mmCIF file of N, CA and C in Angstrom:
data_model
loop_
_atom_site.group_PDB
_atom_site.id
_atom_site.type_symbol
_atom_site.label_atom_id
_atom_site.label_comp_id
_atom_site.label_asym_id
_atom_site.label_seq_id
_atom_site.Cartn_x
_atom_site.Cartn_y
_atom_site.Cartn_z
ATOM 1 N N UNK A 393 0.851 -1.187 0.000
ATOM 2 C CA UNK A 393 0.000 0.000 0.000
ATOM 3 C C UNK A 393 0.894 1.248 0.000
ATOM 4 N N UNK A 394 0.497 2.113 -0.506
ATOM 5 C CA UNK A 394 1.007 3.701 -0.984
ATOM 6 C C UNK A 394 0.966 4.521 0.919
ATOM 7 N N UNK A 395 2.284 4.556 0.872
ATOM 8 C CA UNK A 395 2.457 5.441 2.251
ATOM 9 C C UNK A 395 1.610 6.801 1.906
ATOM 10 N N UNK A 396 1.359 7.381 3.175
ATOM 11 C CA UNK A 396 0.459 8.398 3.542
ATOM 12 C C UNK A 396 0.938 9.889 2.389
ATOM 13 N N UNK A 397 2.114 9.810 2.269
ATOM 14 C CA UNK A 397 2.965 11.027 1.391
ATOM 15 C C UNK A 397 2.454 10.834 0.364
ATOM 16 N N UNK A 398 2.675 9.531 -0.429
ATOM 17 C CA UNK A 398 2.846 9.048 -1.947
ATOM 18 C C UNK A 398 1.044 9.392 -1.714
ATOM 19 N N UNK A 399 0.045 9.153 -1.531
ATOM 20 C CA UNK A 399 -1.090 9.425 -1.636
ATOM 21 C C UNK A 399 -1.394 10.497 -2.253
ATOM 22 N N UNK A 400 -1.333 11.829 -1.226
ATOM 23 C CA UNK A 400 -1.017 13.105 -0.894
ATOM 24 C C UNK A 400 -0.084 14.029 -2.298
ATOM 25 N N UNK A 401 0.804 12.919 -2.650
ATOM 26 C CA UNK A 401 1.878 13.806 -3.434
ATOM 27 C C UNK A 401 0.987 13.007 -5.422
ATOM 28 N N UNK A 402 0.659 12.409 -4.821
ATOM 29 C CA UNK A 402 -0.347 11.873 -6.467
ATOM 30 C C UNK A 402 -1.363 12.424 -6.470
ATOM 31 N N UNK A 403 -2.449 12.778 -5.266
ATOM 32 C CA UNK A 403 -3.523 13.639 -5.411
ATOM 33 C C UNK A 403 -3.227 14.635 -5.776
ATOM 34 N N UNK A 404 -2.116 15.749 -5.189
ATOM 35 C CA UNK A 404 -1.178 17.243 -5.824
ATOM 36 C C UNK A 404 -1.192 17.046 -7.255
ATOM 37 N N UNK A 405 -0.591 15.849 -7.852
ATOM 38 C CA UNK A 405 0.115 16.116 -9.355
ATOM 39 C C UNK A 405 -1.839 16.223 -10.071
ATOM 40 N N UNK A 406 -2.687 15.414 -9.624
ATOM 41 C CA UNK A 406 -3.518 15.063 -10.379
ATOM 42 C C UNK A 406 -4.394 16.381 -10.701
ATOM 43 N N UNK A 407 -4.370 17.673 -9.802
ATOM 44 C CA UNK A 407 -4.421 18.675 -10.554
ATOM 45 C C UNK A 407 -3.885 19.288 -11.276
ATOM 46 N N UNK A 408 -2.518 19.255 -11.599
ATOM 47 C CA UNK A 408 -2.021 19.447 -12.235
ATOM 48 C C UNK A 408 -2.198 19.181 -13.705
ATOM 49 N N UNK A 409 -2.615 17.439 -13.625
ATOM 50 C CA UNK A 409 -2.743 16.826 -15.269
ATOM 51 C C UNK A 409 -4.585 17.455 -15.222
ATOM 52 N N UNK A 410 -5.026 17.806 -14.881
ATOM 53 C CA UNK A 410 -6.556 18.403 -15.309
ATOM 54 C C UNK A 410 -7.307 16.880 -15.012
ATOM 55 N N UNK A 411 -7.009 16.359 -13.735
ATOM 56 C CA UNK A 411 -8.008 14.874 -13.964
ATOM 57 C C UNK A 411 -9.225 15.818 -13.401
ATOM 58 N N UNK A 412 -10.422 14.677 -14.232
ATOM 59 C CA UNK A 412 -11.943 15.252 -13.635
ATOM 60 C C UNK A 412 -12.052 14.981 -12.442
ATOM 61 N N UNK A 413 -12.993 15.747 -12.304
ATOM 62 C CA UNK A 413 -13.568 16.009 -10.678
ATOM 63 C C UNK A 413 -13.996 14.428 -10.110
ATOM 64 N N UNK A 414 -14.435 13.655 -11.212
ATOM 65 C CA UNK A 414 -14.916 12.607 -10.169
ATOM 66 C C UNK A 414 -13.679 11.782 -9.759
ATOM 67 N N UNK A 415 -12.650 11.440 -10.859
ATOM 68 C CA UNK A 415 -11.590 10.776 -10.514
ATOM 69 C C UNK A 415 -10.745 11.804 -9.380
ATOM 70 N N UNK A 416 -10.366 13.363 -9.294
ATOM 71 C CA UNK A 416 -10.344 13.619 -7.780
ATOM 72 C C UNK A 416 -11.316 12.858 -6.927
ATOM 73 N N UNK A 417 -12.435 13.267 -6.942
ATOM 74 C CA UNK A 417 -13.122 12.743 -5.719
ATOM 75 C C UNK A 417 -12.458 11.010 -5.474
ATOM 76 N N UNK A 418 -12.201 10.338 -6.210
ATOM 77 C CA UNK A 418 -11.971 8.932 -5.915
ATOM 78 C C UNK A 418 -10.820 8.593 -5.096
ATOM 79 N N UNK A 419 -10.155 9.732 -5.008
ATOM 80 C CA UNK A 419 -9.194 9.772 -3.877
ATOM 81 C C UNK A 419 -9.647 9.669 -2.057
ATOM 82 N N UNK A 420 -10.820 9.970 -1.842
ATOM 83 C CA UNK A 420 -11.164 10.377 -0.792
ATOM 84 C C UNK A 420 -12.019 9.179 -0.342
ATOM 85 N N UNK A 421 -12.596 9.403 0.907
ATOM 86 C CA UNK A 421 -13.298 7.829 2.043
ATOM 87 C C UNK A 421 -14.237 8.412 1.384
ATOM 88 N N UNK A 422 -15.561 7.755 1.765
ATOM 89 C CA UNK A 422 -16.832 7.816 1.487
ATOM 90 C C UNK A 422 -17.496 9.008 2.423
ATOM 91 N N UNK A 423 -16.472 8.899 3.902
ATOM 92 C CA UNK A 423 -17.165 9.823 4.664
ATOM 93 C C UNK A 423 -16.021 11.323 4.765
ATOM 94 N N UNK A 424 -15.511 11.749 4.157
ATOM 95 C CA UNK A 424 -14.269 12.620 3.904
ATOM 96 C C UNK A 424 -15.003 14.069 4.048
ATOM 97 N N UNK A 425 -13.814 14.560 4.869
ATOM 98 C CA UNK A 425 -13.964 16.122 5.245
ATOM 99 C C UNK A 425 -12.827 17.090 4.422
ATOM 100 N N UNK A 426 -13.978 17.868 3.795
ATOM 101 C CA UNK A 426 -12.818 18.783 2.997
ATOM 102 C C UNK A 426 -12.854 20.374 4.087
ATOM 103 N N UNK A 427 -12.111 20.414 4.304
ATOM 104 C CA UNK A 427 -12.412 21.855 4.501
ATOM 105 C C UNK A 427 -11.495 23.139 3.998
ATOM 106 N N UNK A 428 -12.055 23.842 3.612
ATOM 107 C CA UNK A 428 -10.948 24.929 2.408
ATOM 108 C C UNK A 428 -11.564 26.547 3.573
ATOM 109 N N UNK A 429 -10.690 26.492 4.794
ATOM 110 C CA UNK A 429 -10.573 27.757 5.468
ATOM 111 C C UNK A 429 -10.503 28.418 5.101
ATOM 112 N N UNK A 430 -11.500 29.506 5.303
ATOM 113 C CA UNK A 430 -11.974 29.996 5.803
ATOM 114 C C UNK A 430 -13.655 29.321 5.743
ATOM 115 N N UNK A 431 -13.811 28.855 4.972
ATOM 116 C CA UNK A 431 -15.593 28.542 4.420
ATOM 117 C C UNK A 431 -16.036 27.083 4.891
ATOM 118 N N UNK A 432 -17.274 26.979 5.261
ATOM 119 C CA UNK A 432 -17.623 25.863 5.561
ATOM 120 C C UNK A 432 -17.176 24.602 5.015
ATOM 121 N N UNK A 433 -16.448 23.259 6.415
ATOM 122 C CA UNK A 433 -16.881 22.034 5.271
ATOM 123 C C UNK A 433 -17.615 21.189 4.330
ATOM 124 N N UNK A 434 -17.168 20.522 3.768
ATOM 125 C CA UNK A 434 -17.766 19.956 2.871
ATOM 126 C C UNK A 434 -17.123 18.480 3.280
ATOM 127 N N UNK A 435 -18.904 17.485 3.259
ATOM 128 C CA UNK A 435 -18.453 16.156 3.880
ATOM 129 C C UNK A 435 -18.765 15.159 3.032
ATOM 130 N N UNK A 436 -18.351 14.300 2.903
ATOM 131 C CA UNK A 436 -18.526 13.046 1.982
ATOM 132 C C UNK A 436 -17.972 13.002 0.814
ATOM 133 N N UNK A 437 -17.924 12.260 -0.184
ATOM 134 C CA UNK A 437 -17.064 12.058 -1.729
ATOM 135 C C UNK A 437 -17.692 12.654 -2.424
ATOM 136 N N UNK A 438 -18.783 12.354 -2.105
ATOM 137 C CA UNK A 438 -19.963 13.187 -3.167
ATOM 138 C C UNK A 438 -19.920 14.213 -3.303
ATOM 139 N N UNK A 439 -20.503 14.833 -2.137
ATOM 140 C CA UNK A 439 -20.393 16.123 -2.186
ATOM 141 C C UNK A 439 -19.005 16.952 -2.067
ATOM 142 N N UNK A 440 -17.847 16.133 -2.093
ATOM 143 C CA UNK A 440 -16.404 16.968 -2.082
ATOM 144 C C UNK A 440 -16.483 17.066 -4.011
ATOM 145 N N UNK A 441 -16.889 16.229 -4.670
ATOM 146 C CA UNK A 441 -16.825 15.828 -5.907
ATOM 147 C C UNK A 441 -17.301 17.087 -6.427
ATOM 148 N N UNK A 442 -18.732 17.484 -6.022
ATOM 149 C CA UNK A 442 -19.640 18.590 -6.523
ATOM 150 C C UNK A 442 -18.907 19.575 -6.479
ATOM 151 N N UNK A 443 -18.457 19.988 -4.947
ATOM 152 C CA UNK A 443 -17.844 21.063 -4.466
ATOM 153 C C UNK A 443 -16.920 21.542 -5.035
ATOM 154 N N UNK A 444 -15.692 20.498 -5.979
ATOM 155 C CA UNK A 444 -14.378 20.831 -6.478
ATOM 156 C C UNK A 444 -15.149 21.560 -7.980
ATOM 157 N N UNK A 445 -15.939 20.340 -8.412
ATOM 158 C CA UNK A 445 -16.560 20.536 -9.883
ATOM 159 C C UNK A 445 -17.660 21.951 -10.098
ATOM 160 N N UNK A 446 -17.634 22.808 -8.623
ATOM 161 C CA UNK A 446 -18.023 23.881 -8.973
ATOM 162 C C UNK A 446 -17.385 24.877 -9.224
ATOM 163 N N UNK A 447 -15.957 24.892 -9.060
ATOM 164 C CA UNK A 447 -14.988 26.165 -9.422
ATOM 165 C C UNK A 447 -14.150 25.322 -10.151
ATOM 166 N N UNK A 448 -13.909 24.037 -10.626
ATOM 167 C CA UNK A 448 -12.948 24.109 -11.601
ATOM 168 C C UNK A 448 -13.615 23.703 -13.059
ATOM 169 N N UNK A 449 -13.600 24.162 -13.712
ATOM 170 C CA UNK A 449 -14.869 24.136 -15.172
ATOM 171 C C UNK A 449 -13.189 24.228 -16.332
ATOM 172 N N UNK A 450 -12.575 23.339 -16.925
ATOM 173 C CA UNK A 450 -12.184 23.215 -17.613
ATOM 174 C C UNK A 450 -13.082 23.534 -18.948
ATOM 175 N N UNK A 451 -13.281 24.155 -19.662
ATOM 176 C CA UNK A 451 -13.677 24.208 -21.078
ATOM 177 C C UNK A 451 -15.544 24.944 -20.956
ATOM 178 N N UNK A 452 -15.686 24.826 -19.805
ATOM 179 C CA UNK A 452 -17.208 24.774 -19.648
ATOM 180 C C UNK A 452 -17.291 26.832 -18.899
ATOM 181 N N UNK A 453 -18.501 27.094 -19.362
ATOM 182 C CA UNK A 453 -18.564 28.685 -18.323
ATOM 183 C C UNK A 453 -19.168 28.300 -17.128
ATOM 184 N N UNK A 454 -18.605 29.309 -16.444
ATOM 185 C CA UNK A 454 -19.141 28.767 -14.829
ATOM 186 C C UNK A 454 -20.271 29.928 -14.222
ATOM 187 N N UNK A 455 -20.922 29.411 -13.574
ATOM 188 C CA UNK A 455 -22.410 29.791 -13.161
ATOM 189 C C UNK A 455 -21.940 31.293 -12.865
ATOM 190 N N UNK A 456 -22.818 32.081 -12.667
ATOM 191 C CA UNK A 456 -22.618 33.332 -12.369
ATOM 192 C C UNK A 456 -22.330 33.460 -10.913
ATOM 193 N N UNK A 457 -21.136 34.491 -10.849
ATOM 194 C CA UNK A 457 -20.680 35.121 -9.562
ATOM 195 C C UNK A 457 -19.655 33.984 -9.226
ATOM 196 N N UNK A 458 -19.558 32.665 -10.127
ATOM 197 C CA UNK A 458 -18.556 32.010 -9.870
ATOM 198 C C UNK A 458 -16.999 32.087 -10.950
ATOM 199 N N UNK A 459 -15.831 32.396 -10.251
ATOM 200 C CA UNK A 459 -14.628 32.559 -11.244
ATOM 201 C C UNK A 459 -14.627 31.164 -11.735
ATOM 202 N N UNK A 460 -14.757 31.321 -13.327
ATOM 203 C CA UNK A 460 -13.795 30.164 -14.254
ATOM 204 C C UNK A 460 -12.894 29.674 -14.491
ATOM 205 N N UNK A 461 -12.543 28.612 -12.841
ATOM 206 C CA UNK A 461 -10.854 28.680 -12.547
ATOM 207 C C UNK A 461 -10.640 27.175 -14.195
ATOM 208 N N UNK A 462 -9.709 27.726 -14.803
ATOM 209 C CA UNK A 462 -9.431 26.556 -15.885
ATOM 210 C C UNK A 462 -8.265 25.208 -15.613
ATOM 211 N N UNK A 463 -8.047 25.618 -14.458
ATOM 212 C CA UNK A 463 -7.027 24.626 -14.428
ATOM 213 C C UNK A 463 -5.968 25.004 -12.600
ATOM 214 N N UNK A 464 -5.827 24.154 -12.076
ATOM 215 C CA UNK A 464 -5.109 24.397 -11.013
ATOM 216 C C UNK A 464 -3.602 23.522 -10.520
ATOM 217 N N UNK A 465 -2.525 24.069 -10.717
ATOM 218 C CA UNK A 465 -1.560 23.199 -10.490
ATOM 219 C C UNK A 465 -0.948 23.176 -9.227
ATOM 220 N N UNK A 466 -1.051 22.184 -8.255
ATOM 221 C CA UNK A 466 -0.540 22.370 -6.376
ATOM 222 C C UNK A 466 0.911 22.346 -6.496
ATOM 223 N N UNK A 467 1.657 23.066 -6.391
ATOM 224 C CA UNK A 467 3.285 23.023 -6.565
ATOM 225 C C UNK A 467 3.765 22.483 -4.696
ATOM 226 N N UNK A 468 3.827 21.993 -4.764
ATOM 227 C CA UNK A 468 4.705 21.335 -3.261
ATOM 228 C C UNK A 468 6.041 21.902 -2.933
ATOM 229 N N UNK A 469 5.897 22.633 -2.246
ATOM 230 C CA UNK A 469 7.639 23.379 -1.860
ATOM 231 C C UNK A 469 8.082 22.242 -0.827
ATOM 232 N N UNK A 470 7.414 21.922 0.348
ATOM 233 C CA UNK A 470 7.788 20.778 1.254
ATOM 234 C C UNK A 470 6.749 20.218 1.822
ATOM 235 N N UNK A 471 6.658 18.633 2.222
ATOM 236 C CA UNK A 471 5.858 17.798 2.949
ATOM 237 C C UNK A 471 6.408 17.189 3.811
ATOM 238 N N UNK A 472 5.563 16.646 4.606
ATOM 239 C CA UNK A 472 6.470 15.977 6.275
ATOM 240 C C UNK A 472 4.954 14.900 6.388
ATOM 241 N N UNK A 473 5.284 13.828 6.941
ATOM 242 C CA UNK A 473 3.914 13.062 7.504
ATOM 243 C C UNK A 473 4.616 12.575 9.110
ATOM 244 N N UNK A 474 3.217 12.648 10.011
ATOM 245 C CA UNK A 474 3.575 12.473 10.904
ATOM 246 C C UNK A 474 2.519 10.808 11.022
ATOM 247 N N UNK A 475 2.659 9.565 10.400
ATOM 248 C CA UNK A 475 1.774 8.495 10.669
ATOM 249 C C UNK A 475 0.739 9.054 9.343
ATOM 250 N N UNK A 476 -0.612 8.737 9.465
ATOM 251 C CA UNK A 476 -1.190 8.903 8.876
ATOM 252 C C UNK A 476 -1.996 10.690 8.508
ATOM 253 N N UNK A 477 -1.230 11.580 9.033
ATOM 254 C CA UNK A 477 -1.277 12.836 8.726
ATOM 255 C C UNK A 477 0.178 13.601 8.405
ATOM 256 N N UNK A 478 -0.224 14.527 6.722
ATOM 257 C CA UNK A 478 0.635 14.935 6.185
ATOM 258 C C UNK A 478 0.409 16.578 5.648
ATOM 259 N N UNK A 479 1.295 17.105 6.265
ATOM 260 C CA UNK A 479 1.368 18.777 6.231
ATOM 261 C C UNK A 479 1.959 18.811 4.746
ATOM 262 N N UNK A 480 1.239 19.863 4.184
ATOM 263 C CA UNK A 480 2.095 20.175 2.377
ATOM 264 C C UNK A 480 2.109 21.900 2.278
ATOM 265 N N UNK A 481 3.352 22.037 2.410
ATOM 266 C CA UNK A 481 3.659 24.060 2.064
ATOM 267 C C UNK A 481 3.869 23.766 0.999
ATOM 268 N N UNK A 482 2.795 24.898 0.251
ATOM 269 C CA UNK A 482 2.354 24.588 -1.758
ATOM 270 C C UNK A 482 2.448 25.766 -1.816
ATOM 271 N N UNK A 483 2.549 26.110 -3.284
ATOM 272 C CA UNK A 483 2.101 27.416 -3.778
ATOM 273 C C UNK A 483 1.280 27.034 -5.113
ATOM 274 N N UNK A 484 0.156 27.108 -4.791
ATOM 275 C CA UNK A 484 -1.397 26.616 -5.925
ATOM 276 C C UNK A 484 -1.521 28.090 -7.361
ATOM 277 N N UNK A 485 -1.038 27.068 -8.066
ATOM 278 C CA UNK A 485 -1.388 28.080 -9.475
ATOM 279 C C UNK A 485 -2.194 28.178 -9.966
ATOM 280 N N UNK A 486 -3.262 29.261 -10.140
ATOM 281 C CA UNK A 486 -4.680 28.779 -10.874
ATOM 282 C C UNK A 486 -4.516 29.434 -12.412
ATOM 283 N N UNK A 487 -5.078 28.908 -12.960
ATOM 284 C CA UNK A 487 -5.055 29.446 -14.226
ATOM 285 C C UNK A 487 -6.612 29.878 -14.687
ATOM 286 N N UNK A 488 -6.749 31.519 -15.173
ATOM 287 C CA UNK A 488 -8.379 31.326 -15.431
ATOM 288 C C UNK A 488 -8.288 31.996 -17.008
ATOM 289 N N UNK A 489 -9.458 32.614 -17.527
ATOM 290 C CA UNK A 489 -8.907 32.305 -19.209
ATOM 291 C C UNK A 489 -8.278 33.320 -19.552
ATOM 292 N N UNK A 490 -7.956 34.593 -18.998
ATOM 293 C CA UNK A 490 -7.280 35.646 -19.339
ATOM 294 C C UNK A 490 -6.227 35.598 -18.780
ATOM 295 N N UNK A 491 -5.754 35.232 -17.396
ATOM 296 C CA UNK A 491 -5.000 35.357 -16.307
ATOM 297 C C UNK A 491 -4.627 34.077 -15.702
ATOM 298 N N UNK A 492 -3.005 33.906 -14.773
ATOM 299 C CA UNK A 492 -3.008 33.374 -13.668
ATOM 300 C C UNK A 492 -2.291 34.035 -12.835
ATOM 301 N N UNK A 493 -2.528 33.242 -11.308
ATOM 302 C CA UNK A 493 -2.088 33.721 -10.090
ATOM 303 C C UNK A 493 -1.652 32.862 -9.406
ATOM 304 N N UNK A 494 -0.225 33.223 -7.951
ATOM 305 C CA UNK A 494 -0.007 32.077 -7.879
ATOM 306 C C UNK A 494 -0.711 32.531 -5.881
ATOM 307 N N UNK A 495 -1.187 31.535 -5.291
ATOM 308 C CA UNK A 495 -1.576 31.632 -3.978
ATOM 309 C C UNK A 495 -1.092 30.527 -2.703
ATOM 310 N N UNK A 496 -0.322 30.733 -1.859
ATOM 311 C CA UNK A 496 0.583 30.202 -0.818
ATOM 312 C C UNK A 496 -0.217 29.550 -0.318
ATOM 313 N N UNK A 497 -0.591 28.193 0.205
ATOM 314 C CA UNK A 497 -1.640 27.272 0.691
ATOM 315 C C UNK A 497 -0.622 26.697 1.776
ATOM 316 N N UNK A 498 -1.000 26.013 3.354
ATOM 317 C CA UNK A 498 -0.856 24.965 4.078
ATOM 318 C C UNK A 498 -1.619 24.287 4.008
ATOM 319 N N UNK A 499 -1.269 22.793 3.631
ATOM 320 C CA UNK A 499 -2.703 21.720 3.628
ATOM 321 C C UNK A 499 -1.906 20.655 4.439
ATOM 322 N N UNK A 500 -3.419 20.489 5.333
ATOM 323 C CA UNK A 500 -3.242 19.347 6.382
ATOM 324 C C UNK A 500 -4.353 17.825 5.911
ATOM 325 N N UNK A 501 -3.601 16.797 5.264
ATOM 326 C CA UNK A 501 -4.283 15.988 4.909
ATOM 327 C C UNK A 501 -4.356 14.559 5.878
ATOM 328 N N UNK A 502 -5.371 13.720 5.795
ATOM 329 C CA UNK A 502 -5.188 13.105 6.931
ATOM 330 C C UNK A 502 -5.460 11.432 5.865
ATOM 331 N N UNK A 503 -4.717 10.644 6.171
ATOM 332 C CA UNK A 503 -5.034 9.579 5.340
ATOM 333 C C UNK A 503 -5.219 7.860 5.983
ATOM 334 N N UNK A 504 -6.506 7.377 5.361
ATOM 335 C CA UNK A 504 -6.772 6.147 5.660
ATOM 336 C C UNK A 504 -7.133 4.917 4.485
ATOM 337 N N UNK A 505 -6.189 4.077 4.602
ATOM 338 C CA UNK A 505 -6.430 2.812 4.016
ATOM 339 C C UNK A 505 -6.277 3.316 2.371
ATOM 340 N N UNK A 506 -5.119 4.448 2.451
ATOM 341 C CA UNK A 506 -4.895 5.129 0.816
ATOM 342 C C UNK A 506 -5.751 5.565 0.387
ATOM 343 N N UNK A 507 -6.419 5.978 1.195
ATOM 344 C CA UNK A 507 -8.045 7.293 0.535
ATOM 345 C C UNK A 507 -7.465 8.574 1.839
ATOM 346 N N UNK A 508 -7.882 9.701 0.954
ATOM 347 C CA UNK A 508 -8.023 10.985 1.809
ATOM 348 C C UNK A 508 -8.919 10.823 2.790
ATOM 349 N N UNK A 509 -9.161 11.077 4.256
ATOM 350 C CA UNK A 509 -9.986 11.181 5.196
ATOM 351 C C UNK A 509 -10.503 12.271 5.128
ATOM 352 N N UNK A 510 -9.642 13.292 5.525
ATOM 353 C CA UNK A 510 -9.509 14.777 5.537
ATOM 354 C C UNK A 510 -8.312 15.627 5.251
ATOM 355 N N UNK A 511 -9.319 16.441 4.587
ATOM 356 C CA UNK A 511 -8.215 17.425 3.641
ATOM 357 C C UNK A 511 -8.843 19.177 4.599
ATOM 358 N N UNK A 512 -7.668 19.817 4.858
ATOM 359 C CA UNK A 512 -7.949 21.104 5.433
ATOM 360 C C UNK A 512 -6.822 22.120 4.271
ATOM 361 N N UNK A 513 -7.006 23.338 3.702
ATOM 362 C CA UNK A 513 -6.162 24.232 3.286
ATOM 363 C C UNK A 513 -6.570 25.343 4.063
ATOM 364 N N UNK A 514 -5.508 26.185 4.333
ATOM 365 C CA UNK A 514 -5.344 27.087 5.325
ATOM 366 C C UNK A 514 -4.621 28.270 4.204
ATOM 367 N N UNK A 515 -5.093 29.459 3.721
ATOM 368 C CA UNK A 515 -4.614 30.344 3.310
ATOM 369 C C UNK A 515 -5.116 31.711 3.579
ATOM 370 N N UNK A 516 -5.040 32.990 2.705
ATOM 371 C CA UNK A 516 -5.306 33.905 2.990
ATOM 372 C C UNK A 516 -6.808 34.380 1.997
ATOM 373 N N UNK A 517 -7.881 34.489 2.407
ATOM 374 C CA UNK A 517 -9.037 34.519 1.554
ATOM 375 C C UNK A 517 -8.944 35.933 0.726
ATOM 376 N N UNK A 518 -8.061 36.982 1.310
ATOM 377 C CA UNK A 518 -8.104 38.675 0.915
ATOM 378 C C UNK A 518 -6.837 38.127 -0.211
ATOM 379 N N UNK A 519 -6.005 38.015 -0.370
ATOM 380 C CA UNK A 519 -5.100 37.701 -1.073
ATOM 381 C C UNK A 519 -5.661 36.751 -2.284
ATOM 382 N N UNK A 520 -6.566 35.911 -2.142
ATOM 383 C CA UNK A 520 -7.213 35.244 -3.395
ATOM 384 C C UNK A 520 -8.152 35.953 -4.103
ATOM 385 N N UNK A 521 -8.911 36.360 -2.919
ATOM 386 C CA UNK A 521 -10.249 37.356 -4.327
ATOM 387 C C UNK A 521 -9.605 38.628 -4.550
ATOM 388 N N UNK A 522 -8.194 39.194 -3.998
ATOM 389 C CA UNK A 522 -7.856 40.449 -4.908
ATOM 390 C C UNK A 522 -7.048 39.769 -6.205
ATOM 391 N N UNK A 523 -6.449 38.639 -6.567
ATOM 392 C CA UNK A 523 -5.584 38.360 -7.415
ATOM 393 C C UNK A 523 -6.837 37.581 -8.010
ATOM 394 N N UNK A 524 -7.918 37.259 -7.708
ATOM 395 C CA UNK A 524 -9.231 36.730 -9.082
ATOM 396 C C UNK A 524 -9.409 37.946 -9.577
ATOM 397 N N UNK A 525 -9.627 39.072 -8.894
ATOM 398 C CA UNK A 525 -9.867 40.309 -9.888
ATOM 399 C C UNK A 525 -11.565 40.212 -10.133
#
């Protein structure tokens, strides 16, 4: 079985290659906590599935009042696991269709039986919606 890192560091690349939202979601337990701090969690596969597939719209326009992020790449500066929880200092590139930006993330992921349990990112919310523009 895939140590707690190797999980963690294949879920990172897989935004990178533009996998769909459901194959993200297939990373995660059935009962999985996303939480993207400052904003409420989001619990289960399902609904982490929905949740991702509402801001990342590869090719598609996205609902109103929502940014058309086209693509997101998690760059990993460093990771550490302590057992089955693994800290990742990233710097997340989004790409949207005119523009990108790059935004400093801590993510605390927690892993069981090689599925995500829980995923937490910790960044700055004023620093993202001034660089969406």
């Amino acid at each position: 079985m895939e140590s707690p890192i190797d999980v963690v560091r294949r879920f990172c690349a897989a935004w990178g290659n533009n996998m769909a939202t459901a194959d993200l979601a297939a990373f995660f337990t059935d009962d999985a906590v996303y939480h993207n701090i400052p904003f409420a969690p989001v619990i289960g596969r399902e609904a982490i599935g929905k949740n991702i597939g509402s801001f990342i719209r590869p090719g598609k326009t996205a609902a109103p009042g929502v940014v058309p992020v086209e693509s997101i790449d998690f760059r990993i500066i460093n990771i550490a696991a302590n057992g089955p929880v693994v800290m990742t200092e990233r710097v997340d590139v989004f790409k949207l269709p005119n523009k990108s930006f790059e935004l400093p993330v801590m993510g605390t992921f927690e892993v069981r039986d090689g599925k995500i349990k829980a995923w937490r990112d910790y960044f700055d919310v004023n620093q993202f919606t001034s660089r969406v523009g």
